[in-house]
GROMACS .gro file of C-alpha atoms in nm:
model
  208
    1MET     CA    1   0.000   0.000   0.000
    2SER     CA    2   0.288   0.237   0.072
    3LYS     CA    3   0.394   0.207  -0.293
    4THR     CA    4   0.057   0.346  -0.405
    5ASP     CA    5   0.074   0.641  -0.169
    6GLU     CA    6  -0.108   0.901  -0.378
    7PRO     CA    7  -0.431   0.706  -0.449
    8LEU     CA    8  -0.460   0.632  -0.076
    9LYS     CA    9  -0.459   1.004   0.006
   10GLN     CA   10  -0.781   1.048  -0.193
   11VAL     CA   11  -1.040   1.049   0.085
   12ARG     CA   12  -1.360   0.890  -0.044
   13SER     CA   13  -1.663   0.677   0.037
   14GLN     CA   14  -1.723   0.332  -0.109
   15ASP     CA   15  -1.899   0.005  -0.024
   16VAL     CA   16  -1.676  -0.239   0.163
   17ALA     CA   17  -1.713  -0.574   0.342
   18VAL     CA   18  -1.582  -0.562   0.699
   19LEU     CA   19  -1.489  -0.868   0.907
   20PHE     CA   20  -1.415  -0.864   1.280
   21VAL     CA   21  -1.259  -1.165   1.453
   22ASP     CA   22  -1.218  -1.210   1.827
   23ILE     CA   23  -1.125  -1.474   2.083
   24VAL     CA   24  -1.406  -1.517   2.336
   25GLY     CA   25  -1.299  -1.504   2.700
   26PHE     CA   26  -0.935  -1.438   2.626
   27THR     CA   27  -0.880  -1.224   2.937
   28ALA     CA   28  -0.963  -1.517   3.165
   29PHE     CA   29  -0.753  -1.746   2.944
   30ALA     CA   30  -0.454  -1.512   2.970
   31ASP     CA   31  -0.487  -1.462   3.346
   32ALA     CA   32  -0.429  -1.834   3.403
   33ARG     CA   33  -0.114  -1.856   3.189
   34THR     CA   34   0.238  -1.720   3.170
   35PRO     CA   35   0.312  -1.421   2.945
   36GLU     CA   36   0.511  -1.651   2.715
   37GLU     CA   37   0.215  -1.888   2.676
   38VAL     CA   38  -0.020  -1.597   2.607
   39VAL     CA   39   0.200  -1.444   2.337
   40CYS     CA   40   0.271  -1.784   2.178
   41THR     CA   41  -0.103  -1.857   2.158
   42LEU     CA   42  -0.176  -1.517   2.006
   43ARG     CA   43   0.100  -1.559   1.748
   44GLU     CA   44  -0.039  -1.896   1.642
   45PHE     CA   45  -0.390  -1.757   1.623
   46HIS     CA   46  -0.293  -1.447   1.427
   47ALA     CA   47  -0.084  -1.653   1.185
   48LEU     CA   48  -0.382  -1.880   1.109
   49MET     CA   49  -0.624  -1.591   1.061
   50GLU     CA   50  -0.377  -1.382   0.860
   51GLN     CA   51  -0.317  -1.671   0.621
   52GLU     CA   52  -0.688  -1.684   0.535
   53VAL     CA   53  -0.712  -1.305   0.498
   54PHE     CA   54  -0.446  -1.298   0.228
   55ARG     CA   55  -0.565  -1.622   0.067
   56HIS     CA   56  -0.905  -1.454   0.014
   57SER     CA   57  -0.755  -1.125  -0.110
   58GLY     CA   58  -0.849  -0.928   0.200
   59THR     CA   59  -0.673  -0.636   0.365
   60LEU     CA   60  -0.558  -0.686   0.723
   61ASP     CA   61  -0.658  -0.352   0.867
   62LYS     CA   62  -0.527  -0.400   1.221
   63TYR     CA   63  -0.468  -0.642   1.506
   64LEU     CA   64  -0.691  -0.575   1.806
   65GLY     CA   65  -0.507  -0.759   2.081
   66ASP     CA   66  -0.675  -1.100   2.070
   67GLY     CA   67  -0.868  -1.013   1.754
   68LEU     CA   68  -0.837  -0.845   1.417
   69MET     CA   69  -1.022  -0.630   1.166
   70THR     CA   70  -1.014  -0.717   0.797
   71THR     CA   71  -1.167  -0.541   0.498
   72PHE     CA   72  -1.256  -0.656   0.148
   73GLY     CA   73  -1.281  -0.391  -0.122
   74THR     CA   74  -0.995  -0.172   0.002
   75PRO     CA   75  -0.818   0.026  -0.114
   76PHE     CA   76  -1.019  -0.041  -0.431
   77THR     CA   77  -1.349  -0.226  -0.472
   78GLY     CA   78  -1.380  -0.555  -0.658
   79THR     CA   79  -1.657  -0.768  -0.802
   80ALA     CA   80  -1.666  -1.024  -0.519
   81ASP     CA   81  -1.587  -0.835  -0.199
   82ALA     CA   82  -1.882  -0.961   0.009
   83SER     CA   83  -1.846  -1.324  -0.099
   84LYS     CA   84  -1.471  -1.318  -0.034
   85ALA     CA   85  -1.538  -1.186   0.316
   86LEU     CA   86  -1.793  -1.461   0.386
   87ARG     CA   87  -1.571  -1.735   0.247
   88CYS     CA   88  -1.277  -1.597   0.442
   89ALA     CA   89  -1.473  -1.605   0.769
   90GLN     CA   90  -1.584  -1.963   0.701
   91ALA     CA   91  -1.227  -2.065   0.619
   92MET     CA   92  -1.115  -1.902   0.945
   93ILE     CA   93  -1.378  -2.104   1.134
   94ALA     CA   94  -1.247  -2.424   0.977
   95ALA     CA   95  -0.886  -2.326   1.053
   96ALA     CA   96  -0.974  -2.252   1.417
   97ASP     CA   97  -1.151  -2.589   1.445
   98ARG     CA   98  -0.842  -2.771   1.313
   99TRP     CA   99  -0.622  -2.574   1.552
  100ASN     CA  100  -0.846  -2.669   1.844
  101GLY     CA  101  -0.817  -3.032   1.742
  102GLN     CA  102  -0.440  -3.000   1.765
  103ARG     CA  103  -0.467  -2.820   2.098
  104LYS     CA  104  -0.693  -3.092   2.238
  105ALA     CA  105  -0.448  -3.362   2.128
  106ALA     CA  106  -0.171  -3.173   2.309
  107GLY     CA  107  -0.380  -3.144   2.627
  108GLU     CA  108  -0.443  -2.771   2.583
  109ALA     CA  109  -0.769  -2.583   2.629
  110PRO     CA  110  -0.971  -2.503   2.314
  111ILE     CA  111  -0.996  -2.146   2.187
  112ARG     CA  112  -1.343  -2.009   2.112
  113VAL     CA  113  -1.340  -1.766   1.819
  114SER     CA  114  -1.624  -1.542   1.696
  115PHE     CA  115  -1.683  -1.354   1.372
  116GLY     CA  116  -1.891  -1.053   1.263
  117LEU     CA  117  -1.956  -0.945   0.903
  118HIS     CA  118  -2.122  -0.639   0.751
  119TYR     CA  119  -2.128  -0.473   0.409
  120GLY     CA  120  -2.192  -0.107   0.337
  121PRO     CA  121  -2.045   0.239   0.285
  122VAL     CA  122  -1.729   0.346   0.465
  123VAL     CA  123  -1.504   0.649   0.455
  124LEU     CA  124  -1.144   0.567   0.374
  125GLY     CA  125  -0.818   0.743   0.309
  126ASP     CA  126  -0.481   0.832   0.453
  127ILE     CA  127  -0.536   1.022   0.778
  128GLY     CA  128  -0.168   1.040   0.871
  129LEU     CA  129   0.037   1.358   0.865
  130THR     CA  130   0.397   1.243   0.908
  131CYS     CA  131   0.339   0.874   0.830
  132LEU     CA  132   0.098   0.668   0.619
  133GLU     CA  133  -0.210   0.581   0.824
  134PHE     CA  134  -0.478   0.433   0.599
  135ALA     CA  135  -0.811   0.437   0.782
  136VAL     CA  136  -1.147   0.270   0.716
  137ILE     CA  137  -1.416   0.428   0.934
  138GLY     CA  138  -1.792   0.470   0.963
  139SER     CA  139  -2.109   0.302   1.087
  140THR     CA  140  -2.046  -0.007   0.871
  141VAL     CA  141  -1.725  -0.074   1.064
  142ASN     CA  142  -1.892  -0.016   1.399
  143ALA     CA  143  -2.184  -0.243   1.306
  144ALA     CA  144  -1.951  -0.526   1.201
  145SER     CA  145  -1.780  -0.507   1.541
  146ARG     CA  146  -2.114  -0.516   1.722
  147LEU     CA  147  -2.233  -0.810   1.511
  148GLU     CA  148  -1.924  -1.000   1.623
  149ALA     CA  149  -2.012  -0.921   1.986
  150LEU     CA  150  -2.367  -1.049   1.921
  151THR     CA  151  -2.229  -1.403   1.877
  152ARG     CA  152  -2.212  -1.426   2.258
  153THR     CA  153  -2.584  -1.356   2.297
  154LEU     CA  154  -2.685  -1.586   2.012
  155ASP     CA  155  -2.428  -1.856   2.101
  156CYS     CA  156  -2.295  -1.899   1.748
  157ALA     CA  157  -1.966  -1.872   1.562
  158LEU     CA  158  -2.061  -1.605   1.309
  159VAL     CA  159  -2.314  -1.326   1.266
  160ALA     CA  160  -2.347  -1.170   0.920
  161SER     CA  161  -2.576  -0.888   0.821
  162ASP     CA  162  -2.841  -0.946   0.558
  163ASP     CA  163  -2.675  -0.666   0.360
  164LEU     CA  164  -2.360  -0.873   0.329
  165VAL     CA  165  -2.541  -1.199   0.254
  166LYS     CA  166  -2.759  -1.038  -0.013
  167ARG     CA  167  -2.453  -0.887  -0.179
  168ALA     CA  168  -2.267  -1.218  -0.163
  169LYS     CA  169  -2.563  -1.400  -0.319
  170ALA     CA  170  -2.566  -1.145  -0.602
  171GLU     CA  171  -2.197  -1.219  -0.657
  172LEU     CA  172  -2.211  -1.599  -0.630
  173GLY     CA  173  -2.570  -1.704  -0.688
  174SER     CA  174  -2.792  -1.808  -0.396
  175ALA     CA  175  -2.724  -2.180  -0.446
  176ASP     CA  176  -2.355  -2.152  -0.362
  177ALA     CA  177  -2.228  -2.381  -0.084
  178ALA     CA  178  -2.116  -2.082   0.124
  179PHE     CA  179  -2.479  -2.010   0.218
  180ARG     CA  180  -2.573  -2.361   0.336
  181PRO     CA  181  -2.447  -2.321   0.695
  182LEU     CA  182  -2.625  -1.985   0.736
  183VAL     CA  183  -2.953  -1.957   0.925
  184ALA     CA  184  -3.179  -1.650   0.902
  185GLN     CA  185  -3.257  -1.484   1.236
  186ALA     CA  186  -3.495  -1.217   1.356
  187PRO     CA  187  -3.387  -0.856   1.293
  188GLN     CA  188  -3.160  -0.716   1.562
  189THR     CA  189  -3.118  -0.367   1.701
  190ILE     CA  190  -2.755  -0.266   1.655
  191ARG     CA  191  -2.629   0.035   1.847
  192GLY     CA  192  -2.529   0.310   1.606
  193LEU     CA  193  -2.770   0.203   1.331
  194GLU     CA  194  -3.098   0.384   1.282
  195HIS     CA  195  -3.303   0.072   1.203
  196SER     CA  196  -3.294  -0.292   1.309
  197ILE     CA  197  -3.117  -0.518   1.059
  198ALA     CA  198  -3.182  -0.875   0.952
  199ILE     CA  199  -2.898  -1.114   1.027
  200TRP     CA  200  -2.773  -1.463   0.951
  201THR     CA  201  -2.583  -1.691   1.186
  202GLN     CA  202  -2.352  -1.988   1.150
  203ALA     CA  203  -2.332  -2.243   1.430
  204ARG     CA  204  -2.014  -2.358   1.596
  205ALA     CA  205  -1.856  -2.694   1.509
  206GLY     CA  206  -2.063  -2.984   1.636
  207GLU     CA  207  -2.382  -2.779   1.628
  208LEU     CA  208  -2.437  -2.776   1.251
   0.00000   0.00000   0.00000
């Protein structure tokens, strides 16, 4: 991105898919372990998630301690941003399940990971003065984060907005395998959004 400095300085609004990933209950997990164990676990987790981000042509926006924010359609939009985000999240779920299998075999506690997805307009551009700081901001980003948090209430692995699912179906066709694990839920009130939004969930492994 630093090599395309000038286009990134052009502040603009465009539709983007946003994915938030977080480890559930990581504070309690970390409190019971040494700093070395905590950092080693985070490095393994981030490496797994990062691999799927780049494999699905996403942009790793930032690490958020025990989570991360990823965007699809930045710095420039594509023709399959929403479907890439959904497939990336599902690949991350599968990767986390395999990792937990390895952890179980080694006598280690499983890691519970949650995902939130939304699609809509964001504001983006370089907000740095003395260094490049490419930012993606707006209600779409905030909503994606709050959808991820909603996985705790709904006891599921993933919550995706209907906006994202509709866009992904337009990109892939509604019969694509990516939509089979998704279950439609009642509209939810999301703080920061004017109206309730319809959502879809994906169950955790063993609950499908």
